[in-house]
Coordinates of C-alpha atoms in Angstrom, one line a residue:
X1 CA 0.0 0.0 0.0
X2 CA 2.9 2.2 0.9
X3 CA 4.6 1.7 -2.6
X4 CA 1.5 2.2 -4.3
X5 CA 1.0 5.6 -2.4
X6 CA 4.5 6.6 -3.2
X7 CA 4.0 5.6 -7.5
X8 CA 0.7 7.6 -7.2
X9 CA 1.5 10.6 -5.3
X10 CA 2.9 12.6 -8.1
X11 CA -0.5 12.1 -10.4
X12 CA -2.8 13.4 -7.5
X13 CA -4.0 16.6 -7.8
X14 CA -5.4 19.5 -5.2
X15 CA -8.9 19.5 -5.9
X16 CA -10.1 23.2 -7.1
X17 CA -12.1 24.9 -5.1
X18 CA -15.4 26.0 -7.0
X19 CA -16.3 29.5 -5.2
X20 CA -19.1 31.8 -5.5
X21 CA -21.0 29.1 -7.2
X22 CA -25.0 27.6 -6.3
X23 CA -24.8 24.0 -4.7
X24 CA -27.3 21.2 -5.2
X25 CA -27.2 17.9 -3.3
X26 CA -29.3 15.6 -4.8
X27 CA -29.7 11.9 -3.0
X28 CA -31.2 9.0 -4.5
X29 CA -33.6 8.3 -1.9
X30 CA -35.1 12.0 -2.6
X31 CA -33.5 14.1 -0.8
X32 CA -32.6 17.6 -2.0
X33 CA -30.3 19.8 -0.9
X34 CA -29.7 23.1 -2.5
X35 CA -27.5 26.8 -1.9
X36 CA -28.3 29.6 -4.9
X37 CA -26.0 32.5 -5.2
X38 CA -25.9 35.1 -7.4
X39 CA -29.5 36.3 -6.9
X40 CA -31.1 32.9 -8.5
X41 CA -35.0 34.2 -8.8
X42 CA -35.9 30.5 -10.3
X43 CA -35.9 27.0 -9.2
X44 CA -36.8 23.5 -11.1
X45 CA -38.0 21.3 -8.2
X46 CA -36.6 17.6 -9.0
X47 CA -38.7 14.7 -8.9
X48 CA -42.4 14.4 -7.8
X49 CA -44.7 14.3 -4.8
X50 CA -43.0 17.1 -3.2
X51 CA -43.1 17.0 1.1
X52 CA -41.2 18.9 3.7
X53 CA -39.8 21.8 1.5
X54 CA -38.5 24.7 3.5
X55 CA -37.1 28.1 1.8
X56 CA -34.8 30.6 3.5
X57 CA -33.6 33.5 2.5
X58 CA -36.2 34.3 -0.5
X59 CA -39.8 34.5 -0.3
X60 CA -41.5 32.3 -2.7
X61 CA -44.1 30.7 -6.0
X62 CA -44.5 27.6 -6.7
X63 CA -45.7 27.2 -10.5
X64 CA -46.1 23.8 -11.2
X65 CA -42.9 22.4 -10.6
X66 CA -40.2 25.7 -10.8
X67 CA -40.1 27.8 -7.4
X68 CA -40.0 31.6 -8.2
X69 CA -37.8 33.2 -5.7
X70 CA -37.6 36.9 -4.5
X71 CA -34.5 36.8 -2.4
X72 CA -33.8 39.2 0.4
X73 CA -29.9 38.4 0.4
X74 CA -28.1 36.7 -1.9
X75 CA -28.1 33.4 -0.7
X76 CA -30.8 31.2 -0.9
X77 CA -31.6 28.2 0.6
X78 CA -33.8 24.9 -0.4
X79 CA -34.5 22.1 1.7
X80 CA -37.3 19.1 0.7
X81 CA -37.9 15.4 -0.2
X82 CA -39.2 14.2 -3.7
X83 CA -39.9 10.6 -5.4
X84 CA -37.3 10.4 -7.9
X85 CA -38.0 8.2 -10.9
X86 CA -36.5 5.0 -10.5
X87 CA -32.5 4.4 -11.8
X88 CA -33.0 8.0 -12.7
X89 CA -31.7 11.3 -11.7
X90 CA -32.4 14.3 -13.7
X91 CA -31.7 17.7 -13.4
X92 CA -33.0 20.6 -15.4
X93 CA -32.2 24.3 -13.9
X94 CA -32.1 27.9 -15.8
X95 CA -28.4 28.8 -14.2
X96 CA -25.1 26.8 -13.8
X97 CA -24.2 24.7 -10.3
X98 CA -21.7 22.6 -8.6
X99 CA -24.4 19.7 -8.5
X100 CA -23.4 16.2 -6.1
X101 CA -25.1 13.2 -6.6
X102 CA -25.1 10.5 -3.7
X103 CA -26.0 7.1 -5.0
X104 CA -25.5 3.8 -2.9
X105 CA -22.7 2.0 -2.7
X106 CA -24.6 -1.0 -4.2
X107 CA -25.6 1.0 -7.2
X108 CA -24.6 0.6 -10.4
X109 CA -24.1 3.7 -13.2
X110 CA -25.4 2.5 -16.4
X111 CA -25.0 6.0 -18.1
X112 CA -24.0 9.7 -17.3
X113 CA -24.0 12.8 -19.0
X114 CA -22.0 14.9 -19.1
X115 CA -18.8 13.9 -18.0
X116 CA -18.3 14.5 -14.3
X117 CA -15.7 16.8 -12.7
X118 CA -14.7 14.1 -9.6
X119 CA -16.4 10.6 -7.9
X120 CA -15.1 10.0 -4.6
X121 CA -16.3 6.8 -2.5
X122 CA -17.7 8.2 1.0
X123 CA -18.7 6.0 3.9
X124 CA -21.9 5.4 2.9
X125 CA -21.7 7.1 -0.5
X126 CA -20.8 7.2 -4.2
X127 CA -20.2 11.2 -4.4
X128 CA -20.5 11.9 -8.7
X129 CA -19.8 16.0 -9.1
X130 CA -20.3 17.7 -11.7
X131 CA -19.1 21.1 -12.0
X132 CA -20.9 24.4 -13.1
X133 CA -23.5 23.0 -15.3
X134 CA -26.8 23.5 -15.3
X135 CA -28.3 19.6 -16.8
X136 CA -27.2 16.3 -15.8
X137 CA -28.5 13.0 -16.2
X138 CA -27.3 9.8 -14.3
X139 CA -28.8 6.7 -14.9
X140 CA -28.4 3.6 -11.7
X141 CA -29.2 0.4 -10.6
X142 CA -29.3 -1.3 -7.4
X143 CA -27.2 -4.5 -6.7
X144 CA -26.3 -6.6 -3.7
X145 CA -22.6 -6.1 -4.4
X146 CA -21.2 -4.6 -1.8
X147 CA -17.7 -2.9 -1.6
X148 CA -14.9 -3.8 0.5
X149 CA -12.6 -1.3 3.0
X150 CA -9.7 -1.8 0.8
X151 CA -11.0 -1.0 -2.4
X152 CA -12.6 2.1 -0.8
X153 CA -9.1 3.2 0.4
X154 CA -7.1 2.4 -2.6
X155 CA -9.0 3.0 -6.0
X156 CA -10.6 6.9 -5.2
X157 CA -6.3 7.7 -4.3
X158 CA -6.1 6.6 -8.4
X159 CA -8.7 8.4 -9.4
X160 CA -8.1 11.7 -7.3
X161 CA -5.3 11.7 -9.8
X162 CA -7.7 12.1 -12.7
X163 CA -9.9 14.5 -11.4
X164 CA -10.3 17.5 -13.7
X165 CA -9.0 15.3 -16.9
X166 CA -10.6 14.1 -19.9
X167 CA -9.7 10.9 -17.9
X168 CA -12.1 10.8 -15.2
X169 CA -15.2 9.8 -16.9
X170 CA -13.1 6.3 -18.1
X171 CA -10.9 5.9 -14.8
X172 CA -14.7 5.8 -13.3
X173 CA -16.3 3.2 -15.4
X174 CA -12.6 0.9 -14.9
X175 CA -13.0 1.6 -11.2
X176 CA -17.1 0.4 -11.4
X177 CA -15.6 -2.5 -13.5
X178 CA -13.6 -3.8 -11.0
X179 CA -16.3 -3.9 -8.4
X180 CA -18.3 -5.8 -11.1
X181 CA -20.7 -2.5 -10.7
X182 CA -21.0 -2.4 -14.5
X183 CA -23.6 -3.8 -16.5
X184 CA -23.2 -4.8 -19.7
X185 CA -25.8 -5.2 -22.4
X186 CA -24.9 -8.2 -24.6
X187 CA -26.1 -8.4 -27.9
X188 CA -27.7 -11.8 -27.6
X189 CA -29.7 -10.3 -24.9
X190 CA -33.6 -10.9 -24.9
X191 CA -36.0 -7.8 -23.3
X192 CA -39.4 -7.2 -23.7
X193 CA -40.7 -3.9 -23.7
X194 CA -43.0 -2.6 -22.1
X195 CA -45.5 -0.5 -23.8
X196 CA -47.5 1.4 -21.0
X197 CA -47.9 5.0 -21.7
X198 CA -45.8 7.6 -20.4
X199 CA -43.6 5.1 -18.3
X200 CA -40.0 5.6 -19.3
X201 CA -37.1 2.9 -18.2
X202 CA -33.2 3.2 -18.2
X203 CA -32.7 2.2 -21.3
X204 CA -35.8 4.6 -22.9
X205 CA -34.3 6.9 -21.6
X206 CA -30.8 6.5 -22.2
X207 CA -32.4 6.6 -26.3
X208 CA -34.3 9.8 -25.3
X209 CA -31.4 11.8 -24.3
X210 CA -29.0 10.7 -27.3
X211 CA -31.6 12.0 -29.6
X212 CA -32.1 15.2 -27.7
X213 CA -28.4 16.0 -28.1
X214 CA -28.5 15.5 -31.9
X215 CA -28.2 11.7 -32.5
X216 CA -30.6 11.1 -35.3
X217 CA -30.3 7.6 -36.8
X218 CA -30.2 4.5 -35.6
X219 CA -27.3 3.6 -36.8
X220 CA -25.9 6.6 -34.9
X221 CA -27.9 6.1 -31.8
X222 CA -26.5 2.4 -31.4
X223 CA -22.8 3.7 -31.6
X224 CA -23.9 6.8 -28.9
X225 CA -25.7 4.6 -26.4
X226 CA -23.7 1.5 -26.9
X227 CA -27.0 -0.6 -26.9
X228 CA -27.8 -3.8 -29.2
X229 CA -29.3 -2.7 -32.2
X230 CA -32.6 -4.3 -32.0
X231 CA -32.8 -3.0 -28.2
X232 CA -32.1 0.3 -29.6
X233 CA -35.2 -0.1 -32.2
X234 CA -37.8 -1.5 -30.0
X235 CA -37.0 1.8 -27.7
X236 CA -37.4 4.6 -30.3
X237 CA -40.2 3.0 -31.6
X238 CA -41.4 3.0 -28.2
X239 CA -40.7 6.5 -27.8
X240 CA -42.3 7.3 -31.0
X241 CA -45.1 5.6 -30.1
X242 CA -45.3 7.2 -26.3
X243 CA -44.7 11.1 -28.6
X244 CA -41.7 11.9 -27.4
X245 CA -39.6 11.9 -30.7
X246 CA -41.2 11.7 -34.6
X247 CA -39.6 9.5 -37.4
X248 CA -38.9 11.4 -40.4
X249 CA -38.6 9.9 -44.1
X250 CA -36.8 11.6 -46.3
X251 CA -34.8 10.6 -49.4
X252 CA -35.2 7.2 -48.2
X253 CA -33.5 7.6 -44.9
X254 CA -34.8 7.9 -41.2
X255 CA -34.2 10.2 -38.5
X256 CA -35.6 10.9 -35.6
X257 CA -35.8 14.1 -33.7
X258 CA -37.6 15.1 -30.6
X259 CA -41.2 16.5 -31.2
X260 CA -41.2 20.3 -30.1
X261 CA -43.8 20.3 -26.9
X262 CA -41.2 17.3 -25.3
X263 CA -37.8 19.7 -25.6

């Protein structure tokens, strides 16, 4: 351990101090956590079923789901518990964030975007932060794996390193890989979808999001979402279907885009 220390110390890195910058904590049982600076005057509550929510510093409207804020100082801030969908964590806001996720340590990430500034393991934890954004999505699942003391200790030290770097996002999936937290889709693999309206899993919306960010063909939404190719049809046909993206003929070829009211 020692040794490994020593060959490591000169790739760790001082972590940079983001200041002057809103916070959101967002847990994966519901809880949210957030600090707005800078005079914020809106908020996009996450998740559903909204209880307990508390606002200081700003008197407030709540407009369906977006808070509109009048602060009295420049510090907001926002305490409540939500139902998140499940294996999903979204986030939508009009202003740019330090935003945390906490995810179990028995969770698996199938997908993130966009890449995330650091992961860190915490006691109880998997800490994902992404750094002065203002959308994220993570996609999870629960496993019974469970992680061991040593691995806690030694792999973050590796990826502390990496922190920052176009690296992270990879070291993170090698580091998942090792714990066997990383599912992967086979090609051979049978699914059946399910067809109930407006219910959206992982993998629906895994599609969903490759098309919003410009990803147009199949043949382009396979290589973007790394999913088998007739997994990847059933699910925009499924999302067709649902209205959340139109197919498009022209010149022979098919694209898909997302219809206007789902943006």
């Amino acid at each position: 351990m020692k040794i490994l220390l020593l060959l490591l110390l000169p790739l760790i890195t001082v972590p940079v101090i983001i200041s002057h910058s809103s916070i959101l904590n967002i847990y994966y049982n519901g809880t949210v956590e957030a600090e707005l600076t800078g005079k914020v005057n809106q908020f996009v509550l996450i998740g559903h079923n909204i209880t307990n929510l508390k606002v200081i510093g700003a008197k407030y409207n709540l407009s369906g789901n977006t808070l509109y804020l009048t602060p009295s100082n420049t510090t907001v801030f926002i305490y409540y518990n939500a139902i998140l969908p499940r294996g999903v964590i979204q986030i939508n806001e009009p202003y740019n964030a330090t935003i945390n996720i906490y995810l179990p340590l028995n969770s698996s990430i199938n997908y993130v975007s966009p890449q995330p500034y650091s992961f860190n393991v915490m006691s109880n934890y998997y800490n994902v932060t992404f750094a002065n954004v203002n959308s994220v999505i993570l996609l999870y699942a629960l496993s019974s794996h469970v992680t061991t003391a040593q691995n806690e200790l030694e792999i973050p030290i590796i990826i502390g390193g990496l922190i920052g770097s176009d690296a992270v996002l990879v070291s993170l999936i090698i580091f998942l890989v090792r714990r066997g937290n990383v599912r992967v889709v086979k090609e051979e693999e049978e699914e059946s979808v399910d067809f109930v309206p407006e219910v959206l899993d992982e993998r629906d919306t895994i599609v969903l999001e490759a098309i919003k960010m410009g990803t147009n063909t199949l043949a382009d939404i396979v290589r973007q979402t790394g999913l088998p190719k007739s997994t990847a049809y059933r699910r925009v046909k499924k999302l067709v279907k649902l209205g959340y993206i139109e197919e498009i003929r022209e010149e022979g070829k098919i694209r898909y885009v997302v219809k206007s009211d789902k943006k």
